[in-house]
């Protein structure tokens, strides 16, 4: 017979310790903070020692609590993976893909018809949000295309999706009457901020030996909105050529470039999926198709 405390108490403790509070744990487990506190108290009674140090508005793990969390979280991960493997899929043909709204609108969405034509038996179920999906919890999502490197997880594969060039770009109407541009000339225009982009104007100015002028700038919290503002002639955007590829090809935007310009190149997107699904044929087909589509940015 196993000598174990209540599973519900262990689950409440693990959630509170991982998320940093009883309120957050209650939101995840759909319980009140007092119910989480009661479960944790029962667990502390079972062990005969404190697992949290309780403050006025927050709790912190004791040494014993941290030791328990270090052992308990991997065990819950294994339980979750074992259950996910046996859980029936909603549809054998579906592949649930999650990504940021801008990636969906500017890159993935316009190309999905090509994937569907090449793989007619696979039905893509798309969702998007500003926050990356947590594949350790979101069992209804098969693939997450993360914007920025996600936190490491023992049971999640994370693969980079190649370097992206982030460059200043604007409507060609903004440059009428100018034969050439230097990096210093860029700063004479209205600069558009992209709040969620890991590359900012300060980074570009530093790389190009310039000082960013002080003052407020128009800003947007979506890369797609930044690009749309640049197309409309609001000013100069600093965005990835991956997001702007179609606008550049149509001539709605031009890149401000030349011998004196230095580009910023970074890996900013990653494809994430569970290690337990590494042999999933639908997932492999989608991953390989994406990598084939992602040619080096120009």
PDB file of C-alpha atoms in Angstrom:
ATOM      1  CA  UNK A   1       0.000   0.000   0.000  1.00  0.00           C
ATOM      2  CA  UNK A   2       1.375   3.415  -1.015  1.00  0.00           C
ATOM      3  CA  UNK A   3       1.914   5.926   1.783  1.00  0.00           C
ATOM      4  CA  UNK A   4       0.923   9.134  -0.002  1.00  0.00           C
ATOM      5  CA  UNK A   5      -0.828  12.342   1.026  1.00  0.00           C
ATOM      6  CA  UNK A   6      -3.940  13.538  -0.773  1.00  0.00           C
ATOM      7  CA  UNK A   7      -3.402  13.879  -4.520  1.00  0.00           C
ATOM      8  CA  UNK A   8      -5.551  17.039  -4.489  1.00  0.00           C
ATOM      9  CA  UNK A   9      -3.308  18.555  -1.805  1.00  0.00           C
ATOM     10  CA  UNK A  10      -0.201  17.708  -3.844  1.00  0.00           C
ATOM     11  CA  UNK A  11      -1.765  19.244  -6.955  1.00  0.00           C
ATOM     12  CA  UNK A  12      -2.723  22.418  -5.067  1.00  0.00           C
ATOM     13  CA  UNK A  13       0.776  22.755  -3.623  1.00  0.00           C
ATOM     14  CA  UNK A  14       2.481  22.193  -6.999  1.00  0.00           C
ATOM     15  CA  UNK A  15       0.303  24.786  -8.731  1.00  0.00           C
ATOM     16  CA  UNK A  16       0.813  27.374  -5.967  1.00  0.00           C
ATOM     17  CA  UNK A  17       4.575  26.794  -5.877  1.00  0.00           C
ATOM     18  CA  UNK A  18       4.955  26.864  -9.671  1.00  0.00           C
ATOM     19  CA  UNK A  19       2.745  29.925 -10.203  1.00  0.00           C
ATOM     20  CA  UNK A  20       3.895  31.838  -7.141  1.00  0.00           C
ATOM     21  CA  UNK A  21       0.683  32.211  -5.155  1.00  0.00           C
ATOM     22  CA  UNK A  22      -2.601  30.747  -3.944  1.00  0.00           C
ATOM     23  CA  UNK A  23      -4.679  33.097  -6.117  1.00  0.00           C
ATOM     24  CA  UNK A  24      -2.901  32.055  -9.311  1.00  0.00           C
ATOM     25  CA  UNK A  25      -3.175  28.381  -8.362  1.00  0.00           C
ATOM     26  CA  UNK A  26      -6.883  28.818  -7.701  1.00  0.00           C
ATOM     27  CA  UNK A  27      -7.381  30.353 -11.155  1.00  0.00           C
ATOM     28  CA  UNK A  28      -5.632  27.422 -12.817  1.00  0.00           C
ATOM     29  CA  UNK A  29      -7.461  24.744 -10.803  1.00  0.00           C
ATOM     30  CA  UNK A  30     -10.811  26.613 -10.679  1.00  0.00           C
ATOM     31  CA  UNK A  31     -10.751  26.808  -6.884  1.00  0.00           C
ATOM     32  CA  UNK A  32     -10.823  29.690  -4.426  1.00  0.00           C
ATOM     33  CA  UNK A  33      -7.530  30.865  -2.871  1.00  0.00           C
ATOM     34  CA  UNK A  34      -8.825  29.745   0.524  1.00  0.00           C
ATOM     35  CA  UNK A  35      -9.432  26.242  -0.822  1.00  0.00           C
ATOM     36  CA  UNK A  36      -5.839  26.130  -2.113  1.00  0.00           C
ATOM     37  CA  UNK A  37      -4.591  27.368   1.265  1.00  0.00           C
ATOM     38  CA  UNK A  38      -6.628  24.684   3.044  1.00  0.00           C
ATOM     39  CA  UNK A  39      -5.148  21.943   0.836  1.00  0.00           C
ATOM     40  CA  UNK A  40      -1.621  23.237   1.416  1.00  0.00           C
ATOM     41  CA  UNK A  41      -2.193  23.377   5.187  1.00  0.00           C
ATOM     42  CA  UNK A  42      -3.357  19.771   5.119  1.00  0.00           C
ATOM     43  CA  UNK A  43      -0.210  18.799   3.215  1.00  0.00           C
ATOM     44  CA  UNK A  44       2.005  20.643   5.701  1.00  0.00           C
ATOM     45  CA  UNK A  45       0.255  18.789   8.527  1.00  0.00           C
ATOM     46  CA  UNK A  46       0.879  15.464   6.784  1.00  0.00           C
ATOM     47  CA  UNK A  47       4.603  16.265   6.402  1.00  0.00           C
ATOM     48  CA  UNK A  48       4.875  17.901   9.793  1.00  0.00           C
ATOM     49  CA  UNK A  49       6.768  20.905   8.400  1.00  0.00           C
ATOM     50  CA  UNK A  50       6.104  24.217   6.657  1.00  0.00           C
ATOM     51  CA  UNK A  51       6.250  24.309   2.854  1.00  0.00           C
ATOM     52  CA  UNK A  52       5.564  28.042   2.434  1.00  0.00           C
ATOM     53  CA  UNK A  53       6.520  31.168   4.323  1.00  0.00           C
ATOM     54  CA  UNK A  54       3.379  33.296   4.333  1.00  0.00           C
ATOM     55  CA  UNK A  55       3.659  37.069   3.955  1.00  0.00           C
ATOM     56  CA  UNK A  56       1.034  39.808   3.850  1.00  0.00           C
ATOM     57  CA  UNK A  57       0.369  39.550   0.114  1.00  0.00           C
ATOM     58  CA  UNK A  58       2.568  36.717  -1.101  1.00  0.00           C
ATOM     59  CA  UNK A  59       3.979  33.356  -0.158  1.00  0.00           C
ATOM     60  CA  UNK A  60       7.483  32.011  -0.708  1.00  0.00           C
ATOM     61  CA  UNK A  61       8.736  28.452  -0.636  1.00  0.00           C
ATOM     62  CA  UNK A  62      10.710  27.149   2.304  1.00  0.00           C
ATOM     63  CA  UNK A  63      13.752  24.972   1.663  1.00  0.00           C
ATOM     64  CA  UNK A  64      11.577  21.881   2.175  1.00  0.00           C
ATOM     65  CA  UNK A  65       8.912  23.308  -0.126  1.00  0.00           C
ATOM     66  CA  UNK A  66      11.455  23.921  -2.894  1.00  0.00           C
ATOM     67  CA  UNK A  67      12.796  20.384  -2.515  1.00  0.00           C
ATOM     68  CA  UNK A  68       9.279  18.970  -2.844  1.00  0.00           C
ATOM     69  CA  UNK A  69       8.528  21.134  -5.891  1.00  0.00           C
ATOM     70  CA  UNK A  70      11.739  20.014  -7.629  1.00  0.00           C
ATOM     71  CA  UNK A  71      10.600  16.391  -7.330  1.00  0.00           C
ATOM     72  CA  UNK A  72       6.879  16.912  -7.827  1.00  0.00           C
ATOM     73  CA  UNK A  73       6.797  18.988 -11.025  1.00  0.00           C
ATOM     74  CA  UNK A  74       8.596  16.371 -13.193  1.00  0.00           C
ATOM     75  CA  UNK A  75       6.272  13.705 -11.784  1.00  0.00           C
ATOM     76  CA  UNK A  76       3.192  15.745 -12.783  1.00  0.00           C
ATOM     77  CA  UNK A  77       4.737  16.308 -16.228  1.00  0.00           C
ATOM     78  CA  UNK A  78       5.073  12.546 -16.693  1.00  0.00           C
ATOM     79  CA  UNK A  79       1.495  11.950 -15.534  1.00  0.00           C
ATOM     80  CA  UNK A  80       0.244  14.622 -17.939  1.00  0.00           C
ATOM     81  CA  UNK A  81       2.176  13.157 -20.876  1.00  0.00           C
ATOM     82  CA  UNK A  82       0.936   9.643 -20.130  1.00  0.00           C
ATOM     83  CA  UNK A  83      -2.671  10.851 -20.080  1.00  0.00           C
ATOM     84  CA  UNK A  84      -2.218  12.937 -23.244  1.00  0.00           C
ATOM     85  CA  UNK A  85      -0.960   9.903 -25.189  1.00  0.00           C
ATOM     86  CA  UNK A  86      -4.100   7.914 -24.324  1.00  0.00           C
ATOM     87  CA  UNK A  87      -6.552  10.764 -24.773  1.00  0.00           C
ATOM     88  CA  UNK A  88      -8.544  10.369 -28.029  1.00  0.00           C
ATOM     89  CA  UNK A  89      -7.921  13.051 -30.645  1.00  0.00           C
ATOM     90  CA  UNK A  90     -10.849  15.253 -31.686  1.00  0.00           C
ATOM     91  CA  UNK A  91     -10.208  14.263 -35.273  1.00  0.00           C
ATOM     92  CA  UNK A  92      -7.570  12.071 -36.846  1.00  0.00           C
ATOM     93  CA  UNK A  93      -7.182  14.633 -39.633  1.00  0.00           C
ATOM     94  CA  UNK A  94      -6.897  17.770 -37.476  1.00  0.00           C
ATOM     95  CA  UNK A  95      -3.752  19.646 -36.528  1.00  0.00           C
ATOM     96  CA  UNK A  96      -4.254  22.425 -33.991  1.00  0.00           C
ATOM     97  CA  UNK A  97      -1.796  25.296 -34.590  1.00  0.00           C
ATOM     98  CA  UNK A  98      -1.343  28.340 -32.350  1.00  0.00           C
ATOM     99  CA  UNK A  99       0.685  31.479 -33.122  1.00  0.00           C
ATOM    100  CA  UNK A 100       0.738  35.236 -32.582  1.00  0.00           C
ATOM    101  CA  UNK A 101      -1.906  37.326 -34.403  1.00  0.00           C
ATOM    102  CA  UNK A 102       0.690  39.102 -36.558  1.00  0.00           C
ATOM    103  CA  UNK A 103       2.378  35.878 -37.643  1.00  0.00           C
ATOM    104  CA  UNK A 104      -1.034  34.454 -38.515  1.00  0.00           C
ATOM    105  CA  UNK A 105      -2.083  37.536 -40.503  1.00  0.00           C
ATOM    106  CA  UNK A 106       1.180  38.452 -42.217  1.00  0.00           C
ATOM    107  CA  UNK A 107       2.915  35.131 -42.830  1.00  0.00           C
ATOM    108  CA  UNK A 108       1.109  31.897 -42.042  1.00  0.00           C
ATOM    109  CA  UNK A 109      -2.435  32.743 -43.114  1.00  0.00           C
ATOM    110  CA  UNK A 110      -1.573  33.783 -46.687  1.00  0.00           C
ATOM    111  CA  UNK A 111       0.453  30.572 -47.165  1.00  0.00           C
ATOM    112  CA  UNK A 112      -1.955  28.051 -45.640  1.00  0.00           C
ATOM    113  CA  UNK A 113      -3.741  27.432 -48.966  1.00  0.00           C
ATOM    114  CA  UNK A 114      -0.436  26.062 -50.289  1.00  0.00           C
ATOM    115  CA  UNK A 115      -0.165  23.651 -47.369  1.00  0.00           C
ATOM    116  CA  UNK A 116      -3.796  22.579 -47.768  1.00  0.00           C
ATOM    117  CA  UNK A 117      -3.256  21.922 -51.461  1.00  0.00           C
ATOM    118  CA  UNK A 118      -0.151  19.827 -50.735  1.00  0.00           C
ATOM    119  CA  UNK A 119      -1.790  17.972 -47.803  1.00  0.00           C
ATOM    120  CA  UNK A 120      -5.551  17.774 -48.476  1.00  0.00           C
ATOM    121  CA  UNK A 121      -6.075  15.123 -45.763  1.00  0.00           C
ATOM    122  CA  UNK A 122      -4.861  17.461 -42.975  1.00  0.00           C
ATOM    123  CA  UNK A 123      -7.301  20.003 -41.550  1.00  0.00           C
ATOM    124  CA  UNK A 124      -5.607  22.971 -39.842  1.00  0.00           C
ATOM    125  CA  UNK A 125      -7.364  24.364 -36.773  1.00  0.00           C
ATOM    126  CA  UNK A 126      -5.860  27.808 -36.144  1.00  0.00           C
ATOM    127  CA  UNK A 127      -5.863  29.902 -32.987  1.00  0.00           C
ATOM    128  CA  UNK A 128      -3.885  33.011 -32.072  1.00  0.00           C
ATOM    129  CA  UNK A 129      -3.106  35.174 -29.070  1.00  0.00           C
ATOM    130  CA  UNK A 130      -0.384  37.558 -27.950  1.00  0.00           C
ATOM    131  CA  UNK A 131       0.835  35.078 -25.333  1.00  0.00           C
ATOM    132  CA  UNK A 132       2.553  31.825 -26.371  1.00  0.00           C
ATOM    133  CA  UNK A 133       0.686  28.595 -25.741  1.00  0.00           C
ATOM    134  CA  UNK A 134       1.827  26.426 -22.840  1.00  0.00           C
ATOM    135  CA  UNK A 135       1.957  22.980 -24.425  1.00  0.00           C
ATOM    136  CA  UNK A 136       2.448  21.432 -20.985  1.00  0.00           C
ATOM    137  CA  UNK A 137      -1.118  22.545 -20.149  1.00  0.00           C
ATOM    138  CA  UNK A 138      -2.899  23.202 -23.446  1.00  0.00           C
ATOM    139  CA  UNK A 139      -3.506  19.638 -24.570  1.00  0.00           C
ATOM    140  CA  UNK A 140      -5.858  20.838 -27.335  1.00  0.00           C
ATOM    141  CA  UNK A 141      -2.954  22.528 -29.170  1.00  0.00           C
ATOM    142  CA  UNK A 142      -0.518  20.413 -31.212  1.00  0.00           C
ATOM    143  CA  UNK A 143       1.897  23.082 -32.469  1.00  0.00           C
ATOM    144  CA  UNK A 144       2.812  26.498 -31.107  1.00  0.00           C
ATOM    145  CA  UNK A 145       4.776  29.003 -33.173  1.00  0.00           C
ATOM    146  CA  UNK A 146       6.287  31.129 -30.428  1.00  0.00           C
ATOM    147  CA  UNK A 147       7.407  34.741 -30.889  1.00  0.00           C
ATOM    148  CA  UNK A 148      10.528  34.813 -28.742  1.00  0.00           C
ATOM    149  CA  UNK A 149      12.235  31.849 -27.116  1.00  0.00           C
ATOM    150  CA  UNK A 150       9.714  30.122 -24.803  1.00  0.00           C
ATOM    151  CA  UNK A 151      10.644  28.847 -21.331  1.00  0.00           C
ATOM    152  CA  UNK A 152      12.304  25.420 -21.459  1.00  0.00           C
ATOM    153  CA  UNK A 153      10.200  22.354 -20.694  1.00  0.00           C
ATOM    154  CA  UNK A 154      11.545  18.835 -20.452  1.00  0.00           C
ATOM    155  CA  UNK A 155       8.772  17.389 -22.624  1.00  0.00           C
ATOM    156  CA  UNK A 156       8.550  20.084 -25.325  1.00  0.00           C
ATOM    157  CA  UNK A 157      10.677  20.320 -28.467  1.00  0.00           C
ATOM    158  CA  UNK A 158      11.668  23.861 -29.492  1.00  0.00           C
ATOM    159  CA  UNK A 159      13.175  24.415 -32.946  1.00  0.00           C
ATOM    160  CA  UNK A 160      14.320  27.805 -34.314  1.00  0.00           C
ATOM    161  CA  UNK A 161      12.726  28.997 -37.545  1.00  0.00           C
ATOM    162  CA  UNK A 162      15.767  30.702 -39.012  1.00  0.00           C
ATOM    163  CA  UNK A 163      17.276  34.154 -38.886  1.00  0.00           C
ATOM    164  CA  UNK A 164      15.047  37.149 -39.594  1.00  0.00           C
ATOM    165  CA  UNK A 165      16.257  40.529 -40.784  1.00  0.00           C
ATOM    166  CA  UNK A 166      14.784  43.498 -38.933  1.00  0.00           C
ATOM    167  CA  UNK A 167      15.199  46.662 -40.998  1.00  0.00           C
ATOM    168  CA  UNK A 168      13.724  50.152 -41.340  1.00  0.00           C
ATOM    169  CA  UNK A 169      11.016  50.267 -43.994  1.00  0.00           C
ATOM    170  CA  UNK A 170       8.463  52.773 -45.209  1.00  0.00           C
ATOM    171  CA  UNK A 171       6.087  53.675 -47.987  1.00  0.00           C
ATOM    172  CA  UNK A 172       7.931  54.736 -51.164  1.00  0.00           C
ATOM    173  CA  UNK A 173       5.775  57.900 -51.109  1.00  0.00           C
ATOM    174  CA  UNK A 174       7.703  59.011 -48.039  1.00  0.00           C
ATOM    175  CA  UNK A 175      10.949  59.065 -50.015  1.00  0.00           C
ATOM    176  CA  UNK A 176       9.769  61.002 -53.055  1.00  0.00           C
ATOM    177  CA  UNK A 177      12.433  63.483 -54.123  1.00  0.00           C
ATOM    178  CA  UNK A 178      15.256  61.665 -52.334  1.00  0.00           C
ATOM    179  CA  UNK A 179      17.897  59.860 -54.355  1.00  0.00           C
ATOM    180  CA  UNK A 180      19.655  58.200 -51.418  1.00  0.00           C
ATOM    181  CA  UNK A 181      19.441  57.750 -47.659  1.00  0.00           C
ATOM    182  CA  UNK A 182      21.936  57.350 -44.840  1.00  0.00           C
ATOM    183  CA  UNK A 183      21.209  55.872 -41.393  1.00  0.00           C
ATOM    184  CA  UNK A 184      21.265  59.414 -39.945  1.00  0.00           C
ATOM    185  CA  UNK A 185      18.586  60.475 -42.456  1.00  0.00           C
ATOM    186  CA  UNK A 186      16.221  57.837 -41.039  1.00  0.00           C
ATOM    187  CA  UNK A 187      16.067  59.691 -37.728  1.00  0.00           C
ATOM    188  CA  UNK A 188      14.664  62.797 -39.438  1.00  0.00           C
ATOM    189  CA  UNK A 189      11.394  60.962 -40.078  1.00  0.00           C
ATOM    190  CA  UNK A 190       8.669  59.823 -37.706  1.00  0.00           C
ATOM    191  CA  UNK A 191       9.761  56.514 -36.198  1.00  0.00           C
ATOM    192  CA  UNK A 192       7.061  53.946 -35.440  1.00  0.00           C
ATOM    193  CA  UNK A 193       7.540  51.754 -32.371  1.00  0.00           C
ATOM    194  CA  UNK A 194       6.607  48.067 -32.326  1.00  0.00           C
ATOM    195  CA  UNK A 195       6.085  47.336 -28.634  1.00  0.00           C
ATOM    196  CA  UNK A 196       6.245  43.523 -28.800  1.00  0.00           C
ATOM    197  CA  UNK A 197       9.215  43.315 -31.163  1.00  0.00           C
ATOM    198  CA  UNK A 198      12.349  42.121 -29.320  1.00  0.00           C
ATOM    199  CA  UNK A 199      14.325  44.450 -31.625  1.00  0.00           C
ATOM    200  CA  UNK A 200      13.800  48.126 -30.841  1.00  0.00           C
ATOM    201  CA  UNK A 201      14.979  51.420 -32.359  1.00  0.00           C
ATOM    202  CA  UNK A 202      17.597  51.729 -29.602  1.00  0.00           C
ATOM    203  CA  UNK A 203      19.159  48.464 -30.841  1.00  0.00           C
ATOM    204  CA  UNK A 204      19.191  49.654 -34.452  1.00  0.00           C
ATOM    205  CA  UNK A 205      20.658  53.058 -33.545  1.00  0.00           C
ATOM    206  CA  UNK A 206      23.401  51.476 -31.460  1.00  0.00           C
ATOM    207  CA  UNK A 207      24.337  49.100 -34.279  1.00  0.00           C
ATOM    208  CA  UNK A 208      24.433  52.006 -36.773  1.00  0.00           C
ATOM    209  CA  UNK A 209      26.407  54.338 -34.513  1.00  0.00           C
ATOM    210  CA  UNK A 210      23.537  56.736 -33.825  1.00  0.00           C
ATOM    211  CA  UNK A 211      21.786  58.185 -30.803  1.00  0.00           C
ATOM    212  CA  UNK A 212      18.019  57.768 -30.730  1.00  0.00           C
ATOM    213  CA  UNK A 213      16.344  61.189 -30.462  1.00  0.00           C
ATOM    214  CA  UNK A 214      14.343  61.778 -27.294  1.00  0.00           C
ATOM    215  CA  UNK A 215      10.607  62.265 -27.511  1.00  0.00           C
ATOM    216  CA  UNK A 216       7.368  60.355 -27.877  1.00  0.00           C
ATOM    217  CA  UNK A 217       6.771  58.149 -30.908  1.00  0.00           C
ATOM    218  CA  UNK A 218       3.622  56.483 -32.268  1.00  0.00           C
ATOM    219  CA  UNK A 219       3.513  52.856 -31.152  1.00  0.00           C
ATOM    220  CA  UNK A 220       1.509  49.692 -31.749  1.00  0.00           C
ATOM    221  CA  UNK A 221       1.345  46.362 -29.940  1.00  0.00           C
ATOM    222  CA  UNK A 222       1.095  44.255 -33.104  1.00  0.00           C
ATOM    223  CA  UNK A 223       3.694  43.918 -35.851  1.00  0.00           C
ATOM    224  CA  UNK A 224       0.917  43.783 -38.448  1.00  0.00           C
ATOM    225  CA  UNK A 225      -0.380  47.173 -37.257  1.00  0.00           C
ATOM    226  CA  UNK A 226       3.108  48.663 -37.421  1.00  0.00           C
ATOM    227  CA  UNK A 227       3.476  47.496 -41.011  1.00  0.00           C
ATOM    228  CA  UNK A 228       0.013  48.822 -41.923  1.00  0.00           C
ATOM    229  CA  UNK A 229       0.916  52.225 -40.449  1.00  0.00           C
ATOM    230  CA  UNK A 230       4.105  52.314 -42.501  1.00  0.00           C
ATOM    231  CA  UNK A 231       2.197  51.383 -45.670  1.00  0.00           C
ATOM    232  CA  UNK A 232      -0.183  54.292 -44.967  1.00  0.00           C
ATOM    233  CA  UNK A 233       2.760  56.710 -44.787  1.00  0.00           C
ATOM    234  CA  UNK A 234       2.751  57.394 -41.037  1.00  0.00           C
ATOM    235  CA  UNK A 235       6.511  57.034 -40.799  1.00  0.00           C
ATOM    236  CA  UNK A 236       9.314  54.491 -40.753  1.00  0.00           C
ATOM    237  CA  UNK A 237       8.779  51.087 -39.185  1.00  0.00           C
ATOM    238  CA  UNK A 238      11.475  48.840 -37.770  1.00  0.00           C
ATOM    239  CA  UNK A 239      10.115  45.375 -38.473  1.00  0.00           C
ATOM    240  CA  UNK A 240      11.064  41.948 -39.718  1.00  0.00           C
ATOM    241  CA  UNK A 241      11.113  41.367 -43.462  1.00  0.00           C
ATOM    242  CA  UNK A 242       9.293  38.086 -42.761  1.00  0.00           C
ATOM    243  CA  UNK A 243       6.176  39.967 -41.659  1.00  0.00           C
ATOM    244  CA  UNK A 244       6.507  42.542 -44.444  1.00  0.00           C
ATOM    245  CA  UNK A 245       7.393  40.182 -47.299  1.00  0.00           C
ATOM    246  CA  UNK A 246       4.120  40.521 -49.221  1.00  0.00           C
ATOM    247  CA  UNK A 247       4.034  44.320 -48.763  1.00  0.00           C
ATOM    248  CA  UNK A 248       7.614  44.546 -50.020  1.00  0.00           C
ATOM    249  CA  UNK A 249       6.868  42.331 -53.018  1.00  0.00           C
ATOM    250  CA  UNK A 250       3.845  44.484 -53.938  1.00  0.00           C
ATOM    251  CA  UNK A 251       5.912  47.664 -53.666  1.00  0.00           C
ATOM    252  CA  UNK A 252       3.802  49.045 -50.819  1.00  0.00           C
ATOM    253  CA  UNK A 253       6.961  49.203 -48.688  1.00  0.00           C
ATOM    254  CA  UNK A 254      10.632  49.693 -49.419  1.00  0.00           C
ATOM    255  CA  UNK A 255      13.614  48.818 -47.247  1.00  0.00           C
ATOM    256  CA  UNK A 256      15.960  51.621 -46.254  1.00  0.00           C
ATOM    257  CA  UNK A 257      19.273  49.985 -46.988  1.00  0.00           C
ATOM    258  CA  UNK A 258      22.703  50.615 -48.430  1.00  0.00           C
ATOM    259  CA  UNK A 259      26.424  50.189 -47.821  1.00  0.00           C
ATOM    260  CA  UNK A 260      26.338  52.310 -44.661  1.00  0.00           C
ATOM    261  CA  UNK A 261      23.326  50.492 -43.162  1.00  0.00           C
ATOM    262  CA  UNK A 262      23.719  47.585 -40.724  1.00  0.00           C
ATOM    263  CA  UNK A 263      20.903  45.058 -40.454  1.00  0.00           C
ATOM    264  CA  UNK A 264      19.848  43.295 -37.271  1.00  0.00           C
ATOM    265  CA  UNK A 265      19.484  39.552 -37.747  1.00  0.00           C
ATOM    266  CA  UNK A 266      18.069  37.363 -35.009  1.00  0.00           C
ATOM    267  CA  UNK A 267      16.045  34.207 -34.529  1.00  0.00           C
ATOM    268  CA  UNK A 268      12.694  35.434 -33.237  1.00  0.00           C
ATOM    269  CA  UNK A 269      10.262  32.593 -34.080  1.00  0.00           C
ATOM    270  CA  UNK A 270      10.321  29.015 -32.834  1.00  0.00           C
ATOM    271  CA  UNK A 271       8.150  25.992 -33.613  1.00  0.00           C
ATOM    272  CA  UNK A 272       7.217  24.037 -30.490  1.00  0.00           C
ATOM    273  CA  UNK A 273       5.587  20.631 -30.086  1.00  0.00           C
ATOM    274  CA  UNK A 274       5.503  17.809 -27.554  1.00  0.00           C
ATOM    275  CA  UNK A 275       8.260  15.207 -27.654  1.00  0.00           C
ATOM    276  CA  UNK A 276       5.595  12.524 -27.345  1.00  0.00           C
ATOM    277  CA  UNK A 277       4.220  13.637 -30.756  1.00  0.00           C
ATOM    278  CA  UNK A 278       7.540  13.510 -32.585  1.00  0.00           C
ATOM    279  CA  UNK A 279       6.279  10.669 -34.807  1.00  0.00           C
ATOM    280  CA  UNK A 280       2.945  12.332 -35.592  1.00  0.00           C
ATOM    281  CA  UNK A 281       2.738  12.375 -39.398  1.00  0.00           C
ATOM    282  CA  UNK A 282       0.534  15.493 -39.545  1.00  0.00           C
ATOM    283  CA  UNK A 283       2.879  17.410 -37.285  1.00  0.00           C
ATOM    284  CA  UNK A 284       5.967  16.320 -39.217  1.00  0.00           C
ATOM    285  CA  UNK A 285       4.350  17.332 -42.518  1.00  0.00           C
ATOM    286  CA  UNK A 286       3.477  20.783 -41.163  1.00  0.00           C
ATOM    287  CA  UNK A 287       6.892  21.330 -39.564  1.00  0.00           C
ATOM    288  CA  UNK A 288       8.780  20.311 -42.704  1.00  0.00           C
ATOM    289  CA  UNK A 289       6.522  22.442 -44.905  1.00  0.00           C
ATOM    290  CA  UNK A 290       7.110  25.491 -42.701  1.00  0.00           C
ATOM    291  CA  UNK A 291      10.879  25.058 -42.783  1.00  0.00           C
ATOM    292  CA  UNK A 292      10.803  24.697 -46.569  1.00  0.00           C
ATOM    293  CA  UNK A 293       8.788  27.926 -46.837  1.00  0.00           C
ATOM    294  CA  UNK A 294      11.119  29.912 -44.634  1.00  0.00           C
ATOM    295  CA  UNK A 295      13.784  30.892 -47.093  1.00  0.00           C
ATOM    296  CA  UNK A 296      16.481  33.317 -45.858  1.00  0.00           C
ATOM    297  CA  UNK A 297      15.062  36.822 -45.486  1.00  0.00           C
ATOM    298  CA  UNK A 298      16.180  39.404 -48.012  1.00  0.00           C
TER     299      UNK A 298
END
